[in-house]
mmCIF file of C-alpha atoms in Angstrom:
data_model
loop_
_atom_site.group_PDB
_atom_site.id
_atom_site.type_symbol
_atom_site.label_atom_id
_atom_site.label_comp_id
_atom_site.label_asym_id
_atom_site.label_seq_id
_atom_site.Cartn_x
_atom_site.Cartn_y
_atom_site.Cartn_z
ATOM 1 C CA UNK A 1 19.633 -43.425 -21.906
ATOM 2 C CA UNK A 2 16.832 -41.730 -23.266
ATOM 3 C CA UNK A 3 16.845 -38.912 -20.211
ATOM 4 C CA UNK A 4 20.120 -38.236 -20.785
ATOM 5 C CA UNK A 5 19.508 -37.483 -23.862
ATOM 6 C CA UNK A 6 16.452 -35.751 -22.951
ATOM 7 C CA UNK A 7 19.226 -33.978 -20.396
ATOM 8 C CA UNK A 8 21.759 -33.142 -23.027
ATOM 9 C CA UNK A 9 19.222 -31.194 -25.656
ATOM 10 C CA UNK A 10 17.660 -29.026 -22.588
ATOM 11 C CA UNK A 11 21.418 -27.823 -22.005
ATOM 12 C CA UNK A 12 22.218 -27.049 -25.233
ATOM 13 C CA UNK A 13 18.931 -24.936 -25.465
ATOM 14 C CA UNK A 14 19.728 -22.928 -21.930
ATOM 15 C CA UNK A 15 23.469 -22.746 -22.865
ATOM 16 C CA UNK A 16 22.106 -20.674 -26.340
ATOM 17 C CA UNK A 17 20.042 -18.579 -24.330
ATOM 18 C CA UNK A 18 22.444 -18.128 -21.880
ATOM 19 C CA UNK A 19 24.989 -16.866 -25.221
ATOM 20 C CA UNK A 20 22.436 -15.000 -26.382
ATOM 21 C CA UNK A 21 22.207 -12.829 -22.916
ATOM 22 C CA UNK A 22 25.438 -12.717 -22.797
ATOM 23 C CA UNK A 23 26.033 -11.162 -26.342
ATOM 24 C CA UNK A 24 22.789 -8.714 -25.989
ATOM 25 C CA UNK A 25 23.911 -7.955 -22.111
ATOM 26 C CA UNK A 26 26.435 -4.539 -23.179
ATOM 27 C CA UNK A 27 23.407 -3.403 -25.488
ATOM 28 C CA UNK A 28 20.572 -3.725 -22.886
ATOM 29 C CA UNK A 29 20.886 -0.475 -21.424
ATOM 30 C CA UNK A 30 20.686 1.775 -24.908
ATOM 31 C CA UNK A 31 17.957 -1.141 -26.007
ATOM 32 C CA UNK A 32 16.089 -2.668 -23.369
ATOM 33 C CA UNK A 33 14.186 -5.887 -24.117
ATOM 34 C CA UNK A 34 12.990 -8.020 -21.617
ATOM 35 C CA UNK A 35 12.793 -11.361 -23.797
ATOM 36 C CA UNK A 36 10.814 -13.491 -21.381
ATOM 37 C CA UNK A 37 8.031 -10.938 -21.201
ATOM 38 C CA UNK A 38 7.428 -10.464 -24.700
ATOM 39 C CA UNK A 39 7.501 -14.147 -25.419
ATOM 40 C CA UNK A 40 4.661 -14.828 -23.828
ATOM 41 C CA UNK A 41 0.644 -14.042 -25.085
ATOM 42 C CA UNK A 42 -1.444 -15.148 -21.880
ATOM 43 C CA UNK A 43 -4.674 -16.801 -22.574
ATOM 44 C CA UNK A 44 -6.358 -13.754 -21.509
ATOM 45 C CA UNK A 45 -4.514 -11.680 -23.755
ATOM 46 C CA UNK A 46 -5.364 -13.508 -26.541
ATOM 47 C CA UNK A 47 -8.999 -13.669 -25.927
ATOM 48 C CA UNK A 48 -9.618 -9.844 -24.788
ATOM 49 C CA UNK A 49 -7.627 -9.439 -28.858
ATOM 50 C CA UNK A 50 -10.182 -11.973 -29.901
ATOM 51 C CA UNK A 51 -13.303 -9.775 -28.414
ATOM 52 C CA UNK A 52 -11.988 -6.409 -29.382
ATOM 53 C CA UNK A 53 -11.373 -7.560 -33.025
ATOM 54 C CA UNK A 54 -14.534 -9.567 -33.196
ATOM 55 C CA UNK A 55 -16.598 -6.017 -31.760
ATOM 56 C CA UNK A 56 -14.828 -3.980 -34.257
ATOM 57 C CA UNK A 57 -15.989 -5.937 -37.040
ATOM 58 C CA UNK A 58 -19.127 -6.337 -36.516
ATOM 59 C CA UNK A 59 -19.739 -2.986 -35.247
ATOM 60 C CA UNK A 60 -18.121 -1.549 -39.438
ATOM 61 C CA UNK A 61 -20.397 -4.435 -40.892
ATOM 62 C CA UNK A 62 -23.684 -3.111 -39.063
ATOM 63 C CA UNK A 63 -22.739 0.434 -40.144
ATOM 64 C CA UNK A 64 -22.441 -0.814 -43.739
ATOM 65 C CA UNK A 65 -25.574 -2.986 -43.411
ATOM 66 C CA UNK A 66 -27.465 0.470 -41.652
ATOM 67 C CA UNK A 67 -26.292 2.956 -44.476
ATOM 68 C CA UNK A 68 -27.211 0.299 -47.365
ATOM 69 C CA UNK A 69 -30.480 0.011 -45.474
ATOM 70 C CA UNK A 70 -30.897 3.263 -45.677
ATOM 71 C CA UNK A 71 -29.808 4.315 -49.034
ATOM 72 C CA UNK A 72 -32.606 1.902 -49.725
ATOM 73 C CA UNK A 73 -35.436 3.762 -48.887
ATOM 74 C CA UNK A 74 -34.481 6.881 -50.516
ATOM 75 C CA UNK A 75 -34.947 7.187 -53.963
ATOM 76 C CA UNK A 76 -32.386 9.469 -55.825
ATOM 77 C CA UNK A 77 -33.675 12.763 -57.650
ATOM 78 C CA UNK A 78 -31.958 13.828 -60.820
ATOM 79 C CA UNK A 79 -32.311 17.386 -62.161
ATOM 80 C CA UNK A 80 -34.894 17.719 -65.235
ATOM 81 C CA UNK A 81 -33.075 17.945 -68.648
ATOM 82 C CA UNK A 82 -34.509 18.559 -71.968
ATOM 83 C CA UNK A 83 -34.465 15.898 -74.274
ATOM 84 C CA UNK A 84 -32.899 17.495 -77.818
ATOM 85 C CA UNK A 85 -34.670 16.558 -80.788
ATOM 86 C CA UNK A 86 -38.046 14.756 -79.193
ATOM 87 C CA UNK A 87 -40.759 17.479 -80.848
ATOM 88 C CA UNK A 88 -39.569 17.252 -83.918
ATOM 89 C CA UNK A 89 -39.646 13.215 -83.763
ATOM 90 C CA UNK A 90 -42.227 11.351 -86.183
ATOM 91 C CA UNK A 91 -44.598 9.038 -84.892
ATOM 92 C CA UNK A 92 -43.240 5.743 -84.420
ATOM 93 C CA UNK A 93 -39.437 6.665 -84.238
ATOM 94 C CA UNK A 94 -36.970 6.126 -81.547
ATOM 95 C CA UNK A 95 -34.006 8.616 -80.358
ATOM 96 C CA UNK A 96 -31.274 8.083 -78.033
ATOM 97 C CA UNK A 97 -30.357 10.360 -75.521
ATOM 98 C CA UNK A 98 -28.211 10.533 -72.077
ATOM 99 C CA UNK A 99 -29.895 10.973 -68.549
ATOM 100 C CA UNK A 100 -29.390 11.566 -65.357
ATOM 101 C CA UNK A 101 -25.878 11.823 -66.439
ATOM 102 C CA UNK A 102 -23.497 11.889 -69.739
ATOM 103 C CA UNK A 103 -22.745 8.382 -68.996
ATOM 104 C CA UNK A 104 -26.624 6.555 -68.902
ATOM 105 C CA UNK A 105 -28.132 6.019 -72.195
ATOM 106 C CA UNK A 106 -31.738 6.025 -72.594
ATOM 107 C CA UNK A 107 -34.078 5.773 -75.120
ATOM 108 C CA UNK A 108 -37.499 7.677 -76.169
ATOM 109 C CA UNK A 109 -40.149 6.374 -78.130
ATOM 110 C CA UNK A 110 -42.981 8.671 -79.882
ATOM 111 C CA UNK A 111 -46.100 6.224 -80.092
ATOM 112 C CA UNK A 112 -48.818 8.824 -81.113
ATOM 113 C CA UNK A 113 -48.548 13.004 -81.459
ATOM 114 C CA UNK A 114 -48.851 12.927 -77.704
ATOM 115 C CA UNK A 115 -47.332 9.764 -75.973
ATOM 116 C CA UNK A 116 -43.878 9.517 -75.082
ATOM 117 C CA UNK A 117 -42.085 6.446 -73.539
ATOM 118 C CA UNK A 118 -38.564 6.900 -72.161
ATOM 119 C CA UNK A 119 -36.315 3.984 -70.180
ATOM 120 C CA UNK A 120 -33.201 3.567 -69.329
ATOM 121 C CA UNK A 121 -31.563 1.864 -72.535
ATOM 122 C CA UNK A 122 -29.933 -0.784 -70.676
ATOM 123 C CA UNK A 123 -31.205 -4.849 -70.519
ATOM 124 C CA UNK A 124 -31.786 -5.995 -66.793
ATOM 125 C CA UNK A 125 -30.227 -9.322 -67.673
ATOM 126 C CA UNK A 126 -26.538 -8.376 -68.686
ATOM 127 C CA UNK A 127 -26.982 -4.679 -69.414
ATOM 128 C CA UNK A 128 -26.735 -4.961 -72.918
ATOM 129 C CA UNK A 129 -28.209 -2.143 -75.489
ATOM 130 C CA UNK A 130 -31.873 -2.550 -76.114
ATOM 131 C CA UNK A 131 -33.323 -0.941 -79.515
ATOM 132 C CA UNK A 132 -36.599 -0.301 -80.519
ATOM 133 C CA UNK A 133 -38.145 -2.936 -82.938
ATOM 134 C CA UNK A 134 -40.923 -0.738 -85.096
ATOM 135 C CA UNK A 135 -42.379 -3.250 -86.951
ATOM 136 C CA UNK A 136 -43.152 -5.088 -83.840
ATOM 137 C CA UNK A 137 -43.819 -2.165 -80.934
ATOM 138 C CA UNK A 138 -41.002 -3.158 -78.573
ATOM 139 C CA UNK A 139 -37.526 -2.771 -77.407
ATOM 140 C CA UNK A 140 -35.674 -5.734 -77.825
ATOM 141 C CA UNK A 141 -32.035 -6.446 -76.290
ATOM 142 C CA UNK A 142 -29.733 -8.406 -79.267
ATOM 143 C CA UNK A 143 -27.235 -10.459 -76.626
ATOM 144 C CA UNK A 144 -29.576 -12.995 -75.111
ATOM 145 C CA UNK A 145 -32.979 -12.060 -77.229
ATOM 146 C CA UNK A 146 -35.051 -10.897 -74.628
ATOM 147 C CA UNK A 147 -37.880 -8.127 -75.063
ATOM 148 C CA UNK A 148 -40.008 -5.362 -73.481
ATOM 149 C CA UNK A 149 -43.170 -3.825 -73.885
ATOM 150 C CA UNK A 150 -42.987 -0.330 -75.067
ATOM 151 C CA UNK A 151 -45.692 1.567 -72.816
ATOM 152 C CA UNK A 152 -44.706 -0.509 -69.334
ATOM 153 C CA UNK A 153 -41.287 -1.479 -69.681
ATOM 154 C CA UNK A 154 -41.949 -4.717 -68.688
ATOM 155 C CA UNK A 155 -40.587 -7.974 -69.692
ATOM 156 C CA UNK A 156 -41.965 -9.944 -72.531
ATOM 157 C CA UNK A 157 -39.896 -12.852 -73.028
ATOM 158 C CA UNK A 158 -36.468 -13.752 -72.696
ATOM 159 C CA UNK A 159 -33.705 -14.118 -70.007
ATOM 160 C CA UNK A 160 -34.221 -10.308 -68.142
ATOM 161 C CA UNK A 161 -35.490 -10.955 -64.340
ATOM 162 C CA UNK A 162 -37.039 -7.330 -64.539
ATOM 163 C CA UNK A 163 -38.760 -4.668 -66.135
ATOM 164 C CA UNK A 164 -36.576 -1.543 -67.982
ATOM 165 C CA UNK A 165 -35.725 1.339 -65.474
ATOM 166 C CA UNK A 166 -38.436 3.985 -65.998
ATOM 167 C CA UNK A 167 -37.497 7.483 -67.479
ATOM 168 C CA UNK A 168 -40.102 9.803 -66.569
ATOM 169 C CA UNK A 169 -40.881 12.880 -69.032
ATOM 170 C CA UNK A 170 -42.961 16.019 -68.915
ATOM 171 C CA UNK A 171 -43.784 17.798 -72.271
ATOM 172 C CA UNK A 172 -43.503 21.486 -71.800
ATOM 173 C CA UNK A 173 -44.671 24.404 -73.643
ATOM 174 C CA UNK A 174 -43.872 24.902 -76.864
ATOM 175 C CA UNK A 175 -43.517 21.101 -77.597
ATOM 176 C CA UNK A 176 -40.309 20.490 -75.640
ATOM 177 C CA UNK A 177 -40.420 17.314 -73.654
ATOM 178 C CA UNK A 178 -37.978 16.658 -70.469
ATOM 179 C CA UNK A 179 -36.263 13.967 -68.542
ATOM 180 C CA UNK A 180 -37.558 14.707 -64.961
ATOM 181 C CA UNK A 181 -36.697 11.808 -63.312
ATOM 182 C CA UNK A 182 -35.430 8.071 -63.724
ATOM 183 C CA UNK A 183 -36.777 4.892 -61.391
ATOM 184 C CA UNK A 184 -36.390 1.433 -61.551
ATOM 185 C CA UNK A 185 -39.077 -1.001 -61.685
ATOM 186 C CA UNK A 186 -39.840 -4.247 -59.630
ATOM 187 C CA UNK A 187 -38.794 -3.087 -56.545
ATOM 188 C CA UNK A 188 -34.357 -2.780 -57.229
ATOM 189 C CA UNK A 189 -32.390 0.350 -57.834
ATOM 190 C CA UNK A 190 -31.422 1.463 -61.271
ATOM 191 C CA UNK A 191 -29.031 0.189 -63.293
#
C-alpha cells in the first residue's frame, strides 16, 4: 500500500514536469532554457564559489589591514597657522582657537611672558570640551570630571585613558605665536 502510494506521488510530479515541457516547448526556440542543467550546483561548483569568495575577502581585508598599517606610521603634517590674539594674552589666561582645520578646537594657555601651552581642546574619554581651571593650573573636562596638567597634557585624575593631543607652537617675530603642528600623545592618533 504504502509503494503505491509512494508510486502515485512520483507520477503526479513527472506528469507536472511533463505539462510544464509541454507548455514551455513552442517558446524554447525564442527562449532556450535547459531546466535540468540549471537545476543542478555540483559539489565542485559549490566549493570552487566557496574558494573564490573566501580569496576575495580576505585578499580586501589584508588590503584594509596593510593601508591602516600604514597610515599608522605616518604622522599627518598640518600647515602652520597663526594663532589670533595670543601676544596680546595676559599671563594666566586661556583663548580658544581652531587648528589644523575650522572644525578642531584647541586651546592656548599663557603660563609666564614666554611659555605657551596649546592642545587639542577635546577630553580623550568622551571628547567632551575641556577648559582651563586658573585658580588651580589645569584643564579640566566638566562631563565625567577628569583633569590634565597644563605643561604635559597628561592625565591627572579622572576617567580619560590618555593624555590631551599636543598642539605644537612657535613664537615668531614680532610676538606672533603659530600652530605648527598637532600630535597625539600615548602612542594613538588624534582625536
Amino acid at each position: 500500500m504504502n509503494s503505491r502510494k509512494h508510486e502515485k506521488v512520483i507520477n503526479e510530479i513527472l506528469s507536472d514536469e511533463r505539462d510544464v515541457r509541454a507548455a514551455t516547448a513552442p517558446h524554447q526556440k525564442d527562449f532556450p532554457y535547459e531546466r535540468d542543467e540549471e537545476a543542478q550546483v555540483t559539489r565542485r561548483e559549490f566549493c570552487n564559489f566557496l574558494a573564490l569568495t573566501s580569496t576575495a575577502l580576505f585578499i580586501g581585508a589584508a588590503g584594509f589591514a596593510g593601508k591602516a598599517a600604514l597610515d599608522a606610521r605616518s604622522e599627518p603634517t598640518f600647515a602652520p597657522a597663526p594663532i589670533p590674539n595670543a601676544a596680546q594674552m595676559p599671563v594666566g589666561s586661556a583663548l580658544n582657537f581652531r587648528y589644523p582645520t575650522e572644525k578642531d578646537t584647541a586651546i592656548l594657555v599663557r603660563v609666564s611672558e614666554t611659555e605657551y601651552y596649546a592642545y587639542g581642546q577635546k577630553c580623550t574619554h568622551l571628547s567632551c570640551p575641556v577648559y582651563y581651571e586658573k585658580e588651580h593650573g589645569r584643564f579640566e573636562c566638566p562631563c565625567h570630571e577628569g583633569a590634565f596638567d597644563v605643561k604635559t597634557g597628561n592625565v591627572l585624575y579622572g576617567p580619560p585613558p590618555r593624555p590631551l593631543d599636543r598642539i605644537d607652537i612657535e613664537q615668531r617675530t614680532g610676538g606672533e605665536v603659530w600652530a605648527i603642528g598637532r600630535k597625539a600623545q600615548g602612542g594613538e592618533h588624534a582625536i
